[in-house]
Coordinates of N, CA, C and O in Angstrom, one line a residue:
M21 N 108.8 106.8 98.3 CA 109.6 107.2 99.5 C 111.0 107.6 99.2 O 111.5 108.5 99.8
F22 N 111.6 107.0 98.2 CA 113.0 107.3 97.9 C 113.2 108.7 97.4 O 114.3 109.2 97.5
G23 N 112.2 109.3 96.8 CA 112.4 110.6 96.3 C 112.3 111.7 97.4 O 112.6 112.9 97.2
L24 N 112.0 111.3 98.6 CA 111.9 112.3 99.7 C 113.2 112.7 100.3 O 113.4 113.8 100.8
S25 N 114.1 111.8 100.4 CA 115.4 112.0 101.1 C 116.5 111.1 100.5 O 116.2 110.0 100.1
D26 N 117.7 111.6 100.5 CA 118.8 110.8 100.1 C 119.2 109.8 101.2 O 119.7 108.7 101.0
D27 N 118.8 110.1 102.5 CA 119.1 109.3 103.6 C 117.9 108.5 104.0 O 117.0 109.0 104.7
I28 N 117.8 107.3 103.4 CA 116.5 106.5 103.6 C 116.4 106.0 105.1 O 115.4 105.4 105.4
A29 N 117.5 106.2 105.9 CA 117.4 105.7 107.3 C 117.3 106.9 108.2 O 117.4 106.8 109.4
A30 N 117.0 108.1 107.7 CA 116.8 109.3 108.5 C 115.6 109.0 109.5 O 114.6 108.4 109.1
D31 N 115.7 109.5 110.7 CA 114.7 109.3 111.7 C 113.3 109.8 111.2 O 112.3 109.1 111.4
W32 N 113.2 110.9 110.6 CA 111.9 111.4 110.2 C 111.3 110.6 109.1 O 110.1 110.4 109.1
L33 N 112.1 110.0 108.3 CA 111.6 109.2 107.2 C 111.1 107.8 107.8 O 110.1 107.3 107.4
L34 N 111.9 107.3 108.8 CA 111.4 106.1 109.5 C 110.1 106.4 110.2 O 109.2 105.5 110.2
D35 N 109.9 107.6 110.7 CA 108.6 107.9 111.4 C 107.5 107.9 110.3 O 106.4 107.4 110.6
I36 N 107.8 108.4 109.1 CA 106.7 108.4 108.1 C 106.4 107.0 107.7 O 105.3 106.6 107.5
W37 N 107.4 106.1 107.5 CA 107.2 104.7 107.2 C 106.3 104.1 108.2 O 105.4 103.3 107.9
T38 N 106.6 104.4 109.5 CA 105.8 103.8 110.6 C 104.3 104.3 110.5 O 103.4 103.5 110.7
M39 N 104.1 105.6 110.2 CA 102.8 106.1 110.1 C 102.0 105.6 108.9 O 100.8 105.4 109.0
A40 N 102.7 105.4 107.8 CA 102.0 105.0 106.6 C 102.9 104.0 105.8 O 103.6 104.3 104.9
P41 N 102.9 102.7 106.3 CA 103.7 101.7 105.6 C 103.2 101.3 104.2 O 104.0 100.7 103.5
T42 N 102.0 101.6 103.9 CA 101.4 101.3 102.6 C 100.7 102.5 102.0 O 100.3 103.3 102.7
P43 N 100.5 102.5 100.7 CA 99.7 103.6 100.1 C 98.3 103.6 100.6 O 97.7 104.7 100.8
A44 N 97.7 102.5 101.0 CA 96.4 102.4 101.5 C 96.3 103.1 102.9 O 95.4 103.9 103.2
K45 N 97.4 102.9 103.7 CA 97.4 103.6 105.0 C 97.7 105.1 104.9 O 97.3 105.9 105.7
S46 N 98.4 105.4 103.8 CA 98.7 106.9 103.6 C 97.5 107.7 103.3 O 97.5 108.9 103.6
K47 N 96.5 107.0 102.8 CA 95.2 107.7 102.5 C 94.5 108.2 103.8 O 93.7 109.1 103.8
Q48 N 94.8 107.5 104.9 CA 94.3 107.9 106.2 C 95.1 108.9 106.9 O 94.7 109.5 107.9
L49 N 96.3 109.2 106.4 CA 97.2 110.1 107.0 C 96.8 111.6 106.8 O 96.5 111.9 105.7
R50 N 96.7 112.4 107.8 CA 96.3 113.8 107.7 C 97.5 114.6 107.4 O 98.6 114.4 107.9
K51 N 97.2 115.7 106.7 CA 98.3 116.6 106.3 C 98.9 117.3 107.6 O 100.1 117.5 107.7
T52 N 98.0 117.6 108.6 CA 98.5 118.2 109.8 C 99.5 117.3 110.5 O 100.5 117.8 111.1
S53 N 99.3 116.0 110.5 CA 100.2 115.0 111.2 C 101.5 115.1 110.5 O 102.6 115.0 111.2
V54 N 101.6 115.1 109.2 CA 102.8 115.2 108.4 C 103.5 116.5 108.7 O 104.7 116.5 108.9
E55 N 102.8 117.6 108.7 CA 103.3 118.9 109.0 C 104.0 118.9 110.4 O 105.1 119.4 110.5
Q56 N 103.3 118.3 111.4 CA 103.9 118.3 112.7 C 105.2 117.5 112.7 O 106.2 117.9 113.4
L57 N 105.2 116.4 112.1 CA 106.4 115.5 112.0 C 107.5 116.2 111.4 O 108.7 116.2 111.9
L58 N 107.3 116.9 110.2 CA 108.3 117.7 109.6 C 108.8 118.8 110.4 O 110.1 119.0 110.5
K59 N 107.9 119.5 111.1 CA 108.3 120.6 112.0 C 109.2 120.1 113.2 O 110.2 120.7 113.5
R60 N 108.7 119.0 113.8 CA 109.4 118.4 114.9 C 110.9 118.0 114.5 O 111.8 118.1 115.3
N61 N 111.0 117.6 113.3 CA 112.4 117.1 112.8 C 113.1 118.2 112.1 O 114.2 117.9 111.5
R62 N 112.6 119.4 112.1 CA 113.2 120.6 111.4 C 113.5 120.3 109.9 O 114.5 120.7 109.4
I63 N 112.5 119.7 109.3 CA 112.6 119.4 107.8 C 111.9 120.6 107.1 O 110.7 120.8 107.2
R64 N 112.7 121.4 106.4 CA 112.1 122.5 105.7 C 112.2 122.4 104.1 O 111.5 123.1 103.4
R65 N 113.0 121.5 103.7 CA 113.2 121.4 102.2 C 112.1 120.7 101.5 O 112.0 120.7 100.3
I66 N 111.2 120.1 102.3 CA 110.1 119.4 101.7 C 108.8 119.7 102.5 O 108.9 119.9 103.7
D67 N 107.7 119.7 101.8 CA 106.5 120.1 102.5 C 105.5 118.9 102.7 O 105.8 117.8 102.0
A68 N 104.5 119.0 103.5 CA 103.6 117.9 103.7 C 102.9 117.4 102.5 O 102.6 116.2 102.3
E69 N 102.5 118.4 101.6 CA 101.9 118.0 100.3 C 102.7 117.1 99.5 O 102.2 116.1 99.0
T70 N 104.0 117.4 99.4 CA 104.9 116.5 98.6 C 105.1 115.1 99.3 O 105.1 114.1 98.6
V71 N 105.1 115.1 100.6 CA 105.2 113.8 101.3 C 104.0 113.0 101.0 O 104.1 111.8 100.6
L72 N 102.8 113.6 101.2 CA 101.6 112.9 100.9 C 101.4 112.4 99.5 O 101.0 111.3 99.2
R73 N 101.8 113.3 98.6 CA 101.7 112.9 97.1 C 102.6 111.7 96.9 O 102.2 110.8 96.1
T74 N 103.8 111.7 97.5 CA 104.7 110.6 97.3 C 104.2 109.3 97.9 O 104.2 108.2 97.3
L75 N 103.7 109.4 99.1 CA 103.1 108.2 99.8 C 101.9 107.7 99.1 O 101.7 106.5 99.1
R76 N 101.2 108.5 98.4 CA 99.9 108.1 97.8 C 100.0 107.7 96.4 O 99.0 107.5 95.7
Q77 N 101.2 107.5 95.9 CA 101.4 107.0 94.5 C 100.8 105.6 94.4 O 100.7 104.9 95.4
P78 N 100.3 105.3 93.2 CA 99.6 104.0 93.1 C 100.5 102.8 93.5 O 101.7 102.8 93.3
A79 N 99.9 101.9 94.2 CA 100.6 100.7 94.7 C 100.9 99.8 93.6 O 100.2 99.7 92.6
I80 N 102.0 99.0 93.7 CA 102.3 98.0 92.7 C 101.4 96.8 93.0 O 101.2 96.5 94.1
K81 N 100.9 96.2 91.9 CA 100.0 95.1 92.1 C 100.9 93.8 92.4 O 101.8 93.5 91.7
V82 N 100.6 93.2 93.6 CA 101.3 92.1 94.0 C 100.3 91.0 94.5 O 99.1 91.3 94.7
A83 N 100.8 89.8 94.7 CA 100.0 88.7 95.1 C 99.5 88.9 96.5 O 100.1 89.7 97.3
E84 N 98.4 88.3 96.9 CA 97.8 88.4 98.2 C 98.8 88.0 99.3 O 99.6 87.0 99.2
G85 N 98.9 88.8 100.3 CA 99.8 88.5 101.4 C 101.2 89.2 101.3 O 101.9 89.3 102.3
V86 N 101.6 89.6 100.1 CA 102.9 90.2 99.9 C 103.0 91.5 100.6 O 104.0 91.8 101.3
T87 N 102.0 92.3 100.6 CA 102.0 93.6 101.2 C 102.2 93.5 102.7 O 103.0 94.2 103.4
E88 N 101.4 92.5 103.3 CA 101.5 92.3 104.8 C 102.9 91.8 105.1 O 103.5 92.2 106.1
A89 N 103.5 90.9 104.3 CA 104.8 90.3 104.6 C 105.9 91.4 104.5 O 106.8 91.5 105.4
A90 N 105.8 92.3 103.5 CA 106.7 93.3 103.3 C 106.6 94.4 104.4 O 107.7 94.8 104.9
T91 N 105.4 94.6 104.9 CA 105.2 95.6 106.0 C 105.8 95.1 107.3 O 106.5 95.8 108.0
I92 N 105.7 93.8 107.5 CA 106.3 93.2 108.7 C 107.8 93.3 108.6 O 108.5 93.6 109.6
H93 N 108.3 93.0 107.5 CA 109.8 93.0 107.3 C 110.3 94.4 107.4 O 111.3 94.6 108.1
I94 N 109.6 95.4 106.8 CA 110.1 96.8 107.0 C 110.0 97.3 108.4 O 110.9 98.0 108.9
R95 N 109.0 96.9 109.1 CA 108.9 97.2 110.5 C 110.1 96.7 111.3 O 110.6 97.4 112.2
S96 N 110.5 95.5 111.0 CA 111.7 94.9 111.6 C 112.9 95.7 111.3 O 113.8 96.0 112.1
L97 N 113.1 96.1 110.0 CA 114.2 96.9 109.6 C 114.2 98.2 110.3 O 115.3 98.7 110.6
I98 N 113.1 98.9 110.4 CA 113.0 100.2 111.0 C 113.5 100.1 112.5 O 114.2 101.0 112.9
T99 N 113.1 99.1 113.2 CA 113.5 98.9 114.5 C 115.1 98.8 114.6 O 115.7 99.5 115.4
R100 N 115.7 98.1 113.7 CA 117.1 98.0 113.7 C 117.8 99.3 113.3 O 118.8 99.6 113.8
L101 N 117.2 99.9 112.3 CA 117.8 101.2 111.8 C 117.7 102.3 112.9 O 118.7 103.1 113.1
R102 N 116.7 102.2 113.7 CA 116.6 103.2 114.9 C 117.8 102.9 115.9 O 118.4 103.9 116.4
V103 N 118.1 101.7 116.1 CA 119.2 101.3 117.0 C 120.5 101.8 116.4 O 121.3 102.5 117.1
V104 N 120.7 101.6 115.1 CA 121.9 102.0 114.5 C 122.0 103.6 114.5 O 123.1 104.1 114.8
N105 N 120.9 104.3 114.2 CA 120.9 105.7 114.3 C 121.3 106.2 115.7 O 122.1 107.2 115.8
R106 N 120.8 105.6 116.7 CA 121.1 106.0 118.1 C 122.5 105.8 118.4 O 123.2 106.6 119.0
E107 N 123.1 104.6 118.0 CA 124.5 104.3 118.2 C 125.4 105.3 117.5 O 126.4 105.7 118.0
L108 N 125.0 105.7 116.3 CA 125.8 106.6 115.5 C 125.8 108.0 116.2 O 126.8 108.7 116.3
R109 N 124.6 108.4 116.7 CA 124.5 109.7 117.4 C 125.4 109.7 118.6 O 126.1 110.6 118.9
D110 N 125.3 108.6 119.4 CA 126.1 108.5 120.6 C 127.6 108.5 120.3 O 128.4 109.2 121.0
A111 N 128.0 107.8 119.3 CA 129.4 107.8 118.9 C 129.9 109.2 118.5 O 131.0 109.6 118.8
T112 N 129.1 109.9 117.7 CA 129.4 111.2 117.3 C 129.6 112.1 118.5 O 130.5 112.9 118.5
H113 N 128.6 112.0 119.5 CA 128.7 112.9 120.7 C 130.0 112.6 121.4 O 130.7 113.5 121.9
K114 N 130.4 111.3 121.6 CA 131.6 110.9 122.3 C 132.8 111.5 121.5 O 133.7 112.0 122.2
L115 N 132.8 111.4 120.2 CA 133.9 111.9 119.5 C 134.0 113.4 119.6 O 135.1 114.0 119.8
D116 N 132.9 114.1 119.6 CA 132.9 115.5 119.8 C 133.4 115.9 121.2 O 134.1 117.0 121.4
E117 N 133.2 115.1 122.2 CA 133.7 115.3 123.5 C 135.3 115.1 123.6 O 136.0 115.9 124.2
Y118 N 135.7 114.0 123.0 CA 137.1 113.6 123.1 C 138.1 114.4 122.1 O 139.2 114.7 122.5
V119 N 137.7 114.6 120.9 CA 138.5 115.2 119.9 C 139.0 116.6 120.3 O 140.2 116.8 120.2
P120 N 138.2 117.5 120.8 CA 138.8 118.8 121.2 C 139.8 118.7 122.3 O 140.9 119.4 122.2
G121 N 139.7 117.9 123.2 CA 140.7 117.7 124.3 C 142.0 117.1 123.7 O 143.1 117.5 124.1
W122 N 141.8 116.2 122.8 CA 142.9 115.5 122.2 C 143.7 116.5 121.3 O 144.9 116.5 121.3
M123 N 143.0 117.4 120.7 CA 143.6 118.4 119.8 C 144.4 119.4 120.6 O 145.4 120.0 120.2
R124 N 144.0 119.7 121.9 CA 144.7 120.6 122.7 C 145.9 120.1 123.4 O 146.7 120.8 124.0
R125 N 146.1 118.8 123.4 CA 147.3 118.1 124.1 C 148.6 118.7 123.5 O 148.7 118.8 122.3
P126 N 149.6 118.9 124.3 CA 150.9 119.3 123.8 C 151.5 118.2 123.0 O 151.4 117.0 123.4
R127 N 152.0 118.5 121.9 CA 152.6 117.5 121.0 C 154.1 117.5 121.2 O 154.7 118.6 121.4
R128 N 154.7 116.3 121.2 CA 156.2 116.2 121.3 C 156.8 116.6 120.0 O 156.2 116.2 118.9
P129 N 157.9 117.2 120.0 CA 158.6 117.5 118.7 C 158.9 116.2 118.0 O 159.1 115.1 118.6
P130 N 159.0 116.2 116.7 CA 159.2 114.9 115.9 C 160.5 114.2 116.4 O 160.5 113.0 116.4
S131 N 161.6 114.9 116.8 CA 162.8 114.3 117.2 C 162.6 113.4 118.4 O 163.2 112.4 118.5
M132 N 161.8 113.9 119.3 CA 161.5 113.1 120.5 C 160.7 111.9 120.2 O 160.9 110.8 120.8
V133 N 159.8 112.0 119.3 CA 159.0 110.8 118.9 C 160.0 109.8 118.3 O 159.9 108.6 118.6
A134 N 160.8 110.2 117.4 CA 161.7 109.3 116.8 C 162.7 108.6 117.8 O 162.9 107.4 117.7
N135 N 163.2 109.4 118.7 CA 164.1 108.8 119.8 C 163.4 107.8 120.7 O 164.0 106.9 121.2
S136 N 162.1 108.1 120.9 CA 161.4 107.2 121.9 C 161.1 105.8 121.2 O 160.8 104.9 121.9
M137 N 161.2 105.8 119.9 CA 161.0 104.5 119.2 C 162.2 103.6 119.2 O 162.1 102.5 118.9
I138 N 163.4 104.1 119.5 CA 164.6 103.4 119.4 C 164.8 102.5 120.6 O 164.5 102.6 121.7

């Protein structure tokens, strides 16, 4: 998964994690589903074949129950990352609204600013 994007918290990557949290689940994932996800998120630098090839890499051999525990933990992290992503988007929109107005405000000459501090 890490080879797909530098931003491991990108919404589209979280969607892929949700669709295929394990290599076994990725084998059930259809190419058309991945293509639709990439198109919906306007991802053009990577194709569905590359995503599927990455997802279907051999799994690491782990003790019984580790995969299930890791999947539950990742699902919890994804939920939190989605909240953080939404908050960052909202903050960016607010800044975009306020900054242009702030930039247009008339500025006082430096001498007035210095005098007002006395």
